[in-house]
Coordinates of C-alpha atoms in Angstrom, one line a residue:
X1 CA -28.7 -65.8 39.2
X2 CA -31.8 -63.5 38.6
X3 CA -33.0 -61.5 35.4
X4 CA -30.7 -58.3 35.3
X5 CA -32.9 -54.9 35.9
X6 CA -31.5 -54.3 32.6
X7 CA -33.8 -56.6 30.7
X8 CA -37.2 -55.2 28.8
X9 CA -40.1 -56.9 30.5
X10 CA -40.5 -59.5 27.6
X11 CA -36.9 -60.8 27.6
X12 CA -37.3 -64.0 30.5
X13 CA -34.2 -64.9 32.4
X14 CA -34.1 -68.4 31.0
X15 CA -34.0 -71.7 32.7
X16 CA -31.4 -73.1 30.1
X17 CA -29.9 -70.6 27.8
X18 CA -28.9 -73.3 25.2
X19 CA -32.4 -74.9 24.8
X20 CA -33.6 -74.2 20.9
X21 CA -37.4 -73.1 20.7
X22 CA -38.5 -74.9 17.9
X23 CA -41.1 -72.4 16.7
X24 CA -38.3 -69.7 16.7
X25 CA -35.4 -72.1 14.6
X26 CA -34.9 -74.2 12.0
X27 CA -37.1 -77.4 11.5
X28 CA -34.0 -80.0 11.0
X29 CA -32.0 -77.6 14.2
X30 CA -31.1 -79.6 17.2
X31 CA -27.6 -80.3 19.2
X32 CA -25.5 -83.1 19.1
X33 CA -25.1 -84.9 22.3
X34 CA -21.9 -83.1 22.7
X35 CA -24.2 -80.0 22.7
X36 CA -23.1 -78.3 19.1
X37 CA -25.7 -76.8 17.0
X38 CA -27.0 -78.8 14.1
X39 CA -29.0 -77.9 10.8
X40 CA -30.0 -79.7 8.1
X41 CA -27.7 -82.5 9.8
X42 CA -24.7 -80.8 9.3
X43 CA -22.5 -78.9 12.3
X44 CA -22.0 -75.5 12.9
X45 CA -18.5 -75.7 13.1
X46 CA -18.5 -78.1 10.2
X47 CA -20.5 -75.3 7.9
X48 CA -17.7 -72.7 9.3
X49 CA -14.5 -74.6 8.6
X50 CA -16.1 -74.9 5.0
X51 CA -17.7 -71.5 4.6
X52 CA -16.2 -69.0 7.2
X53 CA -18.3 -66.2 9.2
X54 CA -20.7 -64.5 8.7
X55 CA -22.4 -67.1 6.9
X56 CA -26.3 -67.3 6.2
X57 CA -27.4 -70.8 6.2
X58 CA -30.7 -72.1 5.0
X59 CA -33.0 -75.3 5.8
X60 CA -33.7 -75.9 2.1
X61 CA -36.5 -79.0 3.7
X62 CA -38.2 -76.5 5.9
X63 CA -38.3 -73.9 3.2
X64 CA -39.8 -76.5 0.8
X65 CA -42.6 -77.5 3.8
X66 CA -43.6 -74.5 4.8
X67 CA -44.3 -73.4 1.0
X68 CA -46.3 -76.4 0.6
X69 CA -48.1 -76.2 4.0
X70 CA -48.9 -72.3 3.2
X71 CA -50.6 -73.7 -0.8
X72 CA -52.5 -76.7 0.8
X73 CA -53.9 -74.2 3.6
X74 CA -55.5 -72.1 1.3
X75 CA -56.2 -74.6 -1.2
X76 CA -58.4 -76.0 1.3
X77 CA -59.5 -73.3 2.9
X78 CA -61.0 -71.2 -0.3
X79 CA -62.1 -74.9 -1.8
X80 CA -64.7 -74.9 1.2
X81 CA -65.9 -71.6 0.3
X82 CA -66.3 -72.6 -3.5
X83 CA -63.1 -71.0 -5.1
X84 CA -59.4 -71.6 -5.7
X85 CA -56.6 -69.5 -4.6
X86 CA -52.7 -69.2 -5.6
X87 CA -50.0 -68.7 -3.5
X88 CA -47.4 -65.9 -4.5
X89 CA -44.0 -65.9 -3.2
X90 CA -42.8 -62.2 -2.1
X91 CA -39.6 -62.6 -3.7
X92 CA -38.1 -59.0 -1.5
X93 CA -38.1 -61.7 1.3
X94 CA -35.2 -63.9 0.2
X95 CA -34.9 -64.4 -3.6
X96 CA -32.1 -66.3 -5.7
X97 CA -32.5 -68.7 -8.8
X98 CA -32.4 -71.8 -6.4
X99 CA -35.6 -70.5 -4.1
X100 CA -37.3 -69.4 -7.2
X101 CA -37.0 -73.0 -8.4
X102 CA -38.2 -74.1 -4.7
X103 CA -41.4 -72.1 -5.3
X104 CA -42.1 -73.9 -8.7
X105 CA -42.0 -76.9 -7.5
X106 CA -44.1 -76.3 -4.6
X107 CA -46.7 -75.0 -7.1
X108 CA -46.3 -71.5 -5.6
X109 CA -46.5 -68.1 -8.0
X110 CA -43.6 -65.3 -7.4
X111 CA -44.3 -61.7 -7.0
X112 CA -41.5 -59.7 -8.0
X113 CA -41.0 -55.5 -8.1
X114 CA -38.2 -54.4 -9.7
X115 CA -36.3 -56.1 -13.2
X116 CA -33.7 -57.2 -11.0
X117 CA -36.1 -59.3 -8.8
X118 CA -37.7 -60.6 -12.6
X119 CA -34.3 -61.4 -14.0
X120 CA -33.6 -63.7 -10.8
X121 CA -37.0 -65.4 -11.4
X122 CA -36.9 -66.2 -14.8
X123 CA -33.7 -67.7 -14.4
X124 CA -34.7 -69.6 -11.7
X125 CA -37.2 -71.3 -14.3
X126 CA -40.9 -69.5 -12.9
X127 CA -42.9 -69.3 -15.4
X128 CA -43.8 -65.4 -16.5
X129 CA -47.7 -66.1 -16.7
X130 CA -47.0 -67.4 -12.9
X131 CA -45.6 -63.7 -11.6
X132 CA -46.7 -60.7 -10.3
X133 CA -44.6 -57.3 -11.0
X134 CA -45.0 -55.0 -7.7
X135 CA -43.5 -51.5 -7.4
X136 CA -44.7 -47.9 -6.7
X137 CA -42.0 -47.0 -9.7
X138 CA -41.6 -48.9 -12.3
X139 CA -39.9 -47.6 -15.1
X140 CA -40.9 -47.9 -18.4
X141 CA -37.9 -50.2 -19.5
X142 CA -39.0 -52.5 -16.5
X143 CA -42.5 -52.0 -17.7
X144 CA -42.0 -53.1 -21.1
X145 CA -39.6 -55.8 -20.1
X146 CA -42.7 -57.3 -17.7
X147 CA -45.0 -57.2 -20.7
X148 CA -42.3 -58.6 -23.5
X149 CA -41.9 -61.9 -21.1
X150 CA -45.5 -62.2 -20.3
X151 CA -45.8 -61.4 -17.3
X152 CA -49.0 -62.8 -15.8
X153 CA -50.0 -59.6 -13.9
X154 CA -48.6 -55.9 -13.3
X155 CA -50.2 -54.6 -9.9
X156 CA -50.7 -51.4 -10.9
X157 CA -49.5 -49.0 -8.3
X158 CA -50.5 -45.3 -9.3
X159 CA -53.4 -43.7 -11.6
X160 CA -50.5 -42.6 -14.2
X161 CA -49.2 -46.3 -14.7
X162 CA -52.6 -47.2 -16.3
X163 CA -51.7 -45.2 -19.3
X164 CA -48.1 -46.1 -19.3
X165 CA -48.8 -49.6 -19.0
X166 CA -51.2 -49.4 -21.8
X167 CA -48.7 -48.3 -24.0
X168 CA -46.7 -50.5 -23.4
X169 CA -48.6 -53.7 -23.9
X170 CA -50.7 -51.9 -26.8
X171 CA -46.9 -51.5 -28.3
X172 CA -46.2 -55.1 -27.6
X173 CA -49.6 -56.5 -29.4
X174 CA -50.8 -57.9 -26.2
X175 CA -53.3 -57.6 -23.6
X176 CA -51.8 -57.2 -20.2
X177 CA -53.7 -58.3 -17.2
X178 CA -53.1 -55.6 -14.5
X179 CA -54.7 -55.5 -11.3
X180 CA -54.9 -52.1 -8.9
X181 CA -53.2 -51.8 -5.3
X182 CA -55.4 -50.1 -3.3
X183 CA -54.8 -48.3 -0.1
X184 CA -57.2 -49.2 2.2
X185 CA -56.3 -46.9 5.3
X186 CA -56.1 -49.6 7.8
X187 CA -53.2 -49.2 10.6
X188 CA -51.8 -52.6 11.1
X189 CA -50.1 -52.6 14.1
X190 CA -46.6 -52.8 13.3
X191 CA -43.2 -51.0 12.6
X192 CA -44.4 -47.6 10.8
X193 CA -42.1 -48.3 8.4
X194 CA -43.8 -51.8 7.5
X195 CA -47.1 -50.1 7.7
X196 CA -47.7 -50.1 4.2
X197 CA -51.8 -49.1 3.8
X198 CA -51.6 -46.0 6.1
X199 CA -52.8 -42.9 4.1
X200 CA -49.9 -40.7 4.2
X201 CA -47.5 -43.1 2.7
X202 CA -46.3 -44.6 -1.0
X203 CA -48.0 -47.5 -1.6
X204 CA -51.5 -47.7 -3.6
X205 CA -54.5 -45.8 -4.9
X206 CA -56.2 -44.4 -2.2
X207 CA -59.7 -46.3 -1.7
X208 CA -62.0 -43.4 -2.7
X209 CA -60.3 -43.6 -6.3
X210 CA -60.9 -47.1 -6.7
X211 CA -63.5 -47.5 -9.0
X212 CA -61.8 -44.2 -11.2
X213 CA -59.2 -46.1 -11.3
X214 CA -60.6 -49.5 -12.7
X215 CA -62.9 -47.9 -14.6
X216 CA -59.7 -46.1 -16.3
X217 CA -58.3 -49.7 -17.1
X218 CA -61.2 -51.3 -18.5
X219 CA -61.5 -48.2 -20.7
X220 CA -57.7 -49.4 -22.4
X221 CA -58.0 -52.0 -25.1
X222 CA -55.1 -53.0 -24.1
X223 CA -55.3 -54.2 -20.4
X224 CA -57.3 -56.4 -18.8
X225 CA -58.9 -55.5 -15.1
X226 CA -58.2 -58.8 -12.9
X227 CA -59.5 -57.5 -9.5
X228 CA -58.1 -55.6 -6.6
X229 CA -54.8 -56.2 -4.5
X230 CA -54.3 -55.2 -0.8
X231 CA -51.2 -55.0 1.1
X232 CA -51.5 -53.7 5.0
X233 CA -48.2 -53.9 6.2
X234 CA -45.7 -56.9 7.4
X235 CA -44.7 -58.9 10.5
X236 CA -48.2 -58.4 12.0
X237 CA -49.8 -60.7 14.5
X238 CA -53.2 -58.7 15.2
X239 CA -55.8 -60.5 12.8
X240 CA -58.3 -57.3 12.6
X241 CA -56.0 -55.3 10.3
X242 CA -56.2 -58.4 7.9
X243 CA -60.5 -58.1 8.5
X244 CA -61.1 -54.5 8.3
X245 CA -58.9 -54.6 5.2
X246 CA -60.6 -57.0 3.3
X247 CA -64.0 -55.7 4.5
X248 CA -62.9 -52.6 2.6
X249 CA -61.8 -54.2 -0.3
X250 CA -64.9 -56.6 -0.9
X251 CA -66.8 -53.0 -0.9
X252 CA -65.5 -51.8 -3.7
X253 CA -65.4 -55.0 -5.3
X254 CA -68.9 -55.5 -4.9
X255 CA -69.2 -52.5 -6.7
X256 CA -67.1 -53.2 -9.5
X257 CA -69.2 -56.6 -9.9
X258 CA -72.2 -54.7 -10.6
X259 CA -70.7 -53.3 -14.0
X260 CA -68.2 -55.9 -14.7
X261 CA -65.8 -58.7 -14.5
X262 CA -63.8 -59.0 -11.4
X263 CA -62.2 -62.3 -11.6
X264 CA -59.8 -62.0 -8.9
X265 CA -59.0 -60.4 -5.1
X266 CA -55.5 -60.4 -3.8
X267 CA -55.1 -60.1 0.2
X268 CA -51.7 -59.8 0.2
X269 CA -49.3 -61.2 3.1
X270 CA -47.7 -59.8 6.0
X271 CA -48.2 -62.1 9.0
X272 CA -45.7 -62.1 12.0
X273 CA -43.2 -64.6 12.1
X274 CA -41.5 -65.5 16.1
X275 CA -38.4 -63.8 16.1
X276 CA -38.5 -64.5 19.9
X277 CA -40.1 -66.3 22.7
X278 CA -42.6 -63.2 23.3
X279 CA -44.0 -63.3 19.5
X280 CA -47.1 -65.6 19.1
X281 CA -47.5 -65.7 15.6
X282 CA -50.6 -66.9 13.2
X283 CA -51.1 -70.4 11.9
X284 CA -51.3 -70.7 7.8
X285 CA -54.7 -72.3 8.2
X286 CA -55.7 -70.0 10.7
X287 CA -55.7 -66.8 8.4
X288 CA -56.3 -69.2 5.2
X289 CA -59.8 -70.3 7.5
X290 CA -60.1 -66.5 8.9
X291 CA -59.6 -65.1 5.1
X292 CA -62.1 -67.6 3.8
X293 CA -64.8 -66.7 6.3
X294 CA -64.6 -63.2 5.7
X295 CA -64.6 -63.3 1.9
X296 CA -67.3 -66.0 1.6
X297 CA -69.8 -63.8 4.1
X298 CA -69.1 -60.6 2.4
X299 CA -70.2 -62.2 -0.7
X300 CA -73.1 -63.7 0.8
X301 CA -74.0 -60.4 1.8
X302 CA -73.7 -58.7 -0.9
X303 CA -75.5 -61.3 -3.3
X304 CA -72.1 -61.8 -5.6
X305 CA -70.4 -64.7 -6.8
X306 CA -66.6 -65.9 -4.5
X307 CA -64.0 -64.6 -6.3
X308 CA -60.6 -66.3 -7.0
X309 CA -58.1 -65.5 -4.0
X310 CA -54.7 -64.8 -3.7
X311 CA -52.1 -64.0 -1.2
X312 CA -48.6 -63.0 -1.2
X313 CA -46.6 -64.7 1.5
X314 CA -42.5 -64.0 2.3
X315 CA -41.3 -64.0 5.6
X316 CA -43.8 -67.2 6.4
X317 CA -41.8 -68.9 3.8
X318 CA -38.1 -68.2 4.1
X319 CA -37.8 -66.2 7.9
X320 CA -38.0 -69.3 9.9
X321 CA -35.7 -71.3 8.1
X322 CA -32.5 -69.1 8.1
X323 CA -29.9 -68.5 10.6
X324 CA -26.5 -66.5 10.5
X325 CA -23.7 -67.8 12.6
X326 CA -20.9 -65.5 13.4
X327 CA -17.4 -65.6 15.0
X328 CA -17.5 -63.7 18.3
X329 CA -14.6 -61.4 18.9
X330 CA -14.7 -58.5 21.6
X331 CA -16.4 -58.9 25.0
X332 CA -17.1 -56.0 26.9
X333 CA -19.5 -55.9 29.9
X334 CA -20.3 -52.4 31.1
X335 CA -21.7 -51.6 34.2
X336 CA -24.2 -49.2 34.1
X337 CA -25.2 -48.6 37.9
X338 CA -23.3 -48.1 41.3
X339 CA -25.5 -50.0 43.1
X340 CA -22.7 -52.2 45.1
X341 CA -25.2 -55.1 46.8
X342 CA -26.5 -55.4 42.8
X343 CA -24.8 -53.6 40.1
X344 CA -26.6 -53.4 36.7
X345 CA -24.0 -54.8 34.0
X346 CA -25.0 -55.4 30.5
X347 CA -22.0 -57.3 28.7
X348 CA -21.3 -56.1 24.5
X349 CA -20.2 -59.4 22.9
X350 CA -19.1 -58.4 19.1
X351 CA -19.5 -60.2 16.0
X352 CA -17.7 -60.6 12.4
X353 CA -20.8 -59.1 10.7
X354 CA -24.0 -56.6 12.0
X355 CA -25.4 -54.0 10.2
X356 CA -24.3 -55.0 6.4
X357 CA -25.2 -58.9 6.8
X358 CA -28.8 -57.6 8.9
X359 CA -30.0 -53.8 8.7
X360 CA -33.7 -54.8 10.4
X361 CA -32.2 -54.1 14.3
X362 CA -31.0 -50.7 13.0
X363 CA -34.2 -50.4 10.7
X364 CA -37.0 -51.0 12.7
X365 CA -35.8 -52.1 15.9
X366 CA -36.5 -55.2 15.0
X367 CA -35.6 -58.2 18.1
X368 CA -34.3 -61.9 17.8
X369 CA -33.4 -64.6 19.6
X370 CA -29.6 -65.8 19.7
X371 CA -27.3 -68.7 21.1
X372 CA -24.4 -69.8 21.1
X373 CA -23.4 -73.1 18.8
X374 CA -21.9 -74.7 22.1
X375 CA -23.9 -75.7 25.0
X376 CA -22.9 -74.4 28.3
X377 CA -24.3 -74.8 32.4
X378 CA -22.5 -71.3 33.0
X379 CA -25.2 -68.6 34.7
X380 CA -26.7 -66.6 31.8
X381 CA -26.0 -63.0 31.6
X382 CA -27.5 -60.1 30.1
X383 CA -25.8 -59.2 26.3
X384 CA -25.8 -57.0 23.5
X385 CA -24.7 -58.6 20.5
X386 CA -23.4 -55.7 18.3
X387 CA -21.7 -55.4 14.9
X388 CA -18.3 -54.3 14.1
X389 CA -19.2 -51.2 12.3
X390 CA -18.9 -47.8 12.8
X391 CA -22.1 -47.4 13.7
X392 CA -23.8 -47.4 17.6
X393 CA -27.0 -48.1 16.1
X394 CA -24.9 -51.5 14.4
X395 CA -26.7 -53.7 16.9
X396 CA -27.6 -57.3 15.8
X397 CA -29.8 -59.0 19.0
X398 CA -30.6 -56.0 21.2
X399 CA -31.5 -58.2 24.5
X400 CA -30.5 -61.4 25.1
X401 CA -29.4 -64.1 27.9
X402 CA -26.2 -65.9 26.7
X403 CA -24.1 -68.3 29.1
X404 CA -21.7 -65.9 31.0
X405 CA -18.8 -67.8 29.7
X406 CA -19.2 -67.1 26.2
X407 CA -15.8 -66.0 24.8
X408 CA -13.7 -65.2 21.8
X409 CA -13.6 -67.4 19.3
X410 CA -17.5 -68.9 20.2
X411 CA -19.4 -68.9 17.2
X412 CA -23.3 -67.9 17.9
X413 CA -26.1 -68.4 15.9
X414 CA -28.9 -65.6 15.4
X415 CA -32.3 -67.5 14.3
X416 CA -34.9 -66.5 11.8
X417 CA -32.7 -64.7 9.5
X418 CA -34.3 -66.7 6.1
X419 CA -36.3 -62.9 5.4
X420 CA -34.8 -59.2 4.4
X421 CA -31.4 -59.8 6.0
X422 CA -29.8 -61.0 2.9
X423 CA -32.2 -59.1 0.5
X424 CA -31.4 -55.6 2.7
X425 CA -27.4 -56.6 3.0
X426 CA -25.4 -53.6 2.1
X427 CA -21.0 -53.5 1.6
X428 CA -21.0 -50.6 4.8
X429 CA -17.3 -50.0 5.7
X430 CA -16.6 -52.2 2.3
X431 CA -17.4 -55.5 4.6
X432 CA -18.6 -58.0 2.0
X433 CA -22.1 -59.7 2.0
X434 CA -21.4 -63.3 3.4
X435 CA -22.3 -66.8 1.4
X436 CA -25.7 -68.4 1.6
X437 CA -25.4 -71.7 1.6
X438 CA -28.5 -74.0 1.7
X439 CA -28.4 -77.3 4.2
X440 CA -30.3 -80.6 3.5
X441 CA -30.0 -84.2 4.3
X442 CA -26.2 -83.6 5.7
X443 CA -25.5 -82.1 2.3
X444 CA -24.1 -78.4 2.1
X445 CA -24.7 -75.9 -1.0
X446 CA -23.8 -72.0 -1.9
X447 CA -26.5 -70.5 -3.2
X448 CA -25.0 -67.6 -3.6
X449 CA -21.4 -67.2 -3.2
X450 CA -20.0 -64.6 -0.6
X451 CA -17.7 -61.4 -1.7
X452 CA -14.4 -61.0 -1.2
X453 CA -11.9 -58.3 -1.5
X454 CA -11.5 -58.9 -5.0
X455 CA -15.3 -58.3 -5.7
X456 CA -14.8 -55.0 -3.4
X457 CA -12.9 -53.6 -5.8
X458 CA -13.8 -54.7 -9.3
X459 CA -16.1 -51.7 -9.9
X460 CA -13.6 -49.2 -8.5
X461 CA -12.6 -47.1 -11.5
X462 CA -9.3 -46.5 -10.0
X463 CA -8.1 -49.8 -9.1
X464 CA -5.6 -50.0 -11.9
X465 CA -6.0 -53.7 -13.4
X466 CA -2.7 -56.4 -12.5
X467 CA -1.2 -54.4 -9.9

């Protein structure tokens, strides 16, 4: 068997289409010697019979590790240059009360934007002076909620939310540290929609109206300026965005230094995660050392004291850690050329879930890597793994090689779905959002329990209660 014309150029044909990259899954994942799929020492089919299909399933360990290894990275890496960082959690990755408490015990902040997202965290036991409140619209009931709780810092995303902010802790009898998102104007090669410092876009104060802007704050009794934040974009694995972006930043910052406190820079996140065998993402001590170096020389240049970092990690966290493991249904292979001495087929193999349990395919095209929980010798062919929605766009792994006698009733596993599939799952054709459950040590838990018809309908109107 050879790789089907069909396939892009970075899809392999694989020597074993059962083997588990361990970059791409799971820490605790591995197969039994029977050849089922294994996480957090518990079977697929174990976690199915329990649980069901579509079912998100989480290495709490690995989640745990990779929070701590991302803190002690930076720790280090910014204690060489003479400063301390802190870690913030991007809570739009993955965020219920369970990882919020993960996060405070690795001795990891949370950055939150939007009430619901500050609700979850506070009941998950963070601390509010250990959160940052995000958003390009916050309203002023989410506003004043951030400031009643104490908040430890609003990242001010617009010149109007100076004022309104302002009044709002002036109101409250407090002093509100803020700091300003600036838009730096670096392309991070990535997704345009994950481009998030392009000019013509939402996100931040454009970098000419920097220092208006932080002038404007330290001008408000009421607020106190804590530094600048960047944010480029996400899932990028070209370092020189994350350079030129901080070379603009320590600019302005340099500038700010020379007529008053700036305690604090925020970097942001947004490195890359492997999705699939072709992605070749960073190291945490790689862009904690490359981060450090660049801060610590621009300082140097500039004759002005290191300030205090941080950075905003997500996906690093949670992506790596999560899977989703469906029941297959349909198979379909469709031929799509008449060449008789080697036709082109590509074979649809449908799932339980798709677009409602993982929008990021449809999105941003976004790839991943899938196999089956069962280990097979069969020849691997050339699938689609699609949805069952009504949708031709519901696809869940575009490309992938799959033993050629995967059938009904398989169950497959899709890696690296810990980030923005459950924060971005929807009800589409009134399909409910699956269970999470967390895996550790043999030991299965919901974090968050899945929907069910029942929950469909509570908040139709017309549904006429008892009958």
């Amino acid at each position: 068997m050879s790789e089907n014309p069909l396939a892009p150029q970075h899809l392999r044909f694989p020597t074993d289409a059962s083997a588990l990259t361990a970059r791409i899954w799971p820490a605790s994942a591995t197969r039994t010697d029977d050849g089922e799929l294994v996480v957090g020492g518990i079977a697929a089919s174990d976690l199915v019979a329990q649980f069901g299909t579509p079912l998100y399933v989480v290495d709490e360990r690995d989640v745990q590790s990779r929070a701590v290894r991302v803190r002690n990275a930076f720790t280090e890496a910014f204690e060489r240059i003479g400063t301390r960082s802190h870690v913030y959690y991007a809570g739009k990755a993955f965020l219920t009360t369970q990882v919020a408490a993960w996060m405070v015990e690795a001795d990891l902040r949370v950055d939150v934007c939007t009430g619901g997202e500050l609700a979850v965290a506070l009941a998950g036991g963070v601390d509010p002076a250990l959160l940052g409140f995000h958003g390009n619209d916050k309203s002023d009931a989410e506003i004043a909620r951030a400031v009643e709780v104490g908040v430890g810092t609003i990242v001010l995303d617009s010149h109007e939310e100076v004022q309104r902010v302002a009044r709002a802790a002036a109101d409250a009898g407090v002093v509100q540290r803020v700091r300003i998102r600036i838009n730096s104007g670096v392309h991070a090669s990535t997704h345009e929609y994950l481009a998030t410092a392009r000019e013509d876009q939402k996100f931040g104060i454009p970098l000419t109206e920097a220092v208006t802007a932080a002038e404007a704050v330290r001008a408000e009794p009421s607020l106190a300026f804590v530094g600048l934040h960047s944010h480029i974009g996400s899932q990028i694995f070209d370092e020189s965005g994350f350079r030129e972006a901080a070379r603009r930043l320590m600019d302005v910052h340099a500038t700010l230094v020379a007529t008053g406190p700036v305690p604090e820079l925020n970097l942001g996140g947004g490195w890359g995660i492997d999705y699939t065998e072709a992605d070749s993402a960073f190291e945490p001590e790689d862009v904690a050392d490359a981060l450090a170096a660049i801060v610590a020389e621009a300082c140097a240049e500039r004759d002005i004291p290191v300030p205090e970092m941080a950075v905003e990690p997500g996906r690093y966290i949670v992506g790596p850690a999560g899977i989703t493991l469906y029941r297959v249904g349909t198979i379909k292979p469709v031929t799509l050329s008449d060449d008789e001495q080697e036709p082109a087929t590509r074979t649809y193999v449908s799932v339980d879930g798709g677009m409602s349990d993982n929008a990021r395919p449809a999105l941003y095209g976004a790839d991943y890597t899938a196999r089956l929980a069962r280990t097979s010798d069969a020849p691997a062919v050339l699938t689609r793994v699609v949805g069952k929605h009504c949708e031709s766009g519901d696809i869940v792994v575009n490309d992938e090689y799959l033993p050629g006698d995967v059938h009904r009733g398989d169950l497959l596993a899709v890696a690296a779905t810990g980030a923005y599939c459950w924060s971005l799952a929807s009800n589409y054709n009134h399909v409910g959002r699956p269970p999470v459950v967390a895996v550790a040590d043999g030991v299965p838990r919901i974090l968050v329990r899945g929907e069910s018809i029942d929950d469909l309908l509570a908040r139709d109107t017309g549904v006429v209660p008892g009958a």
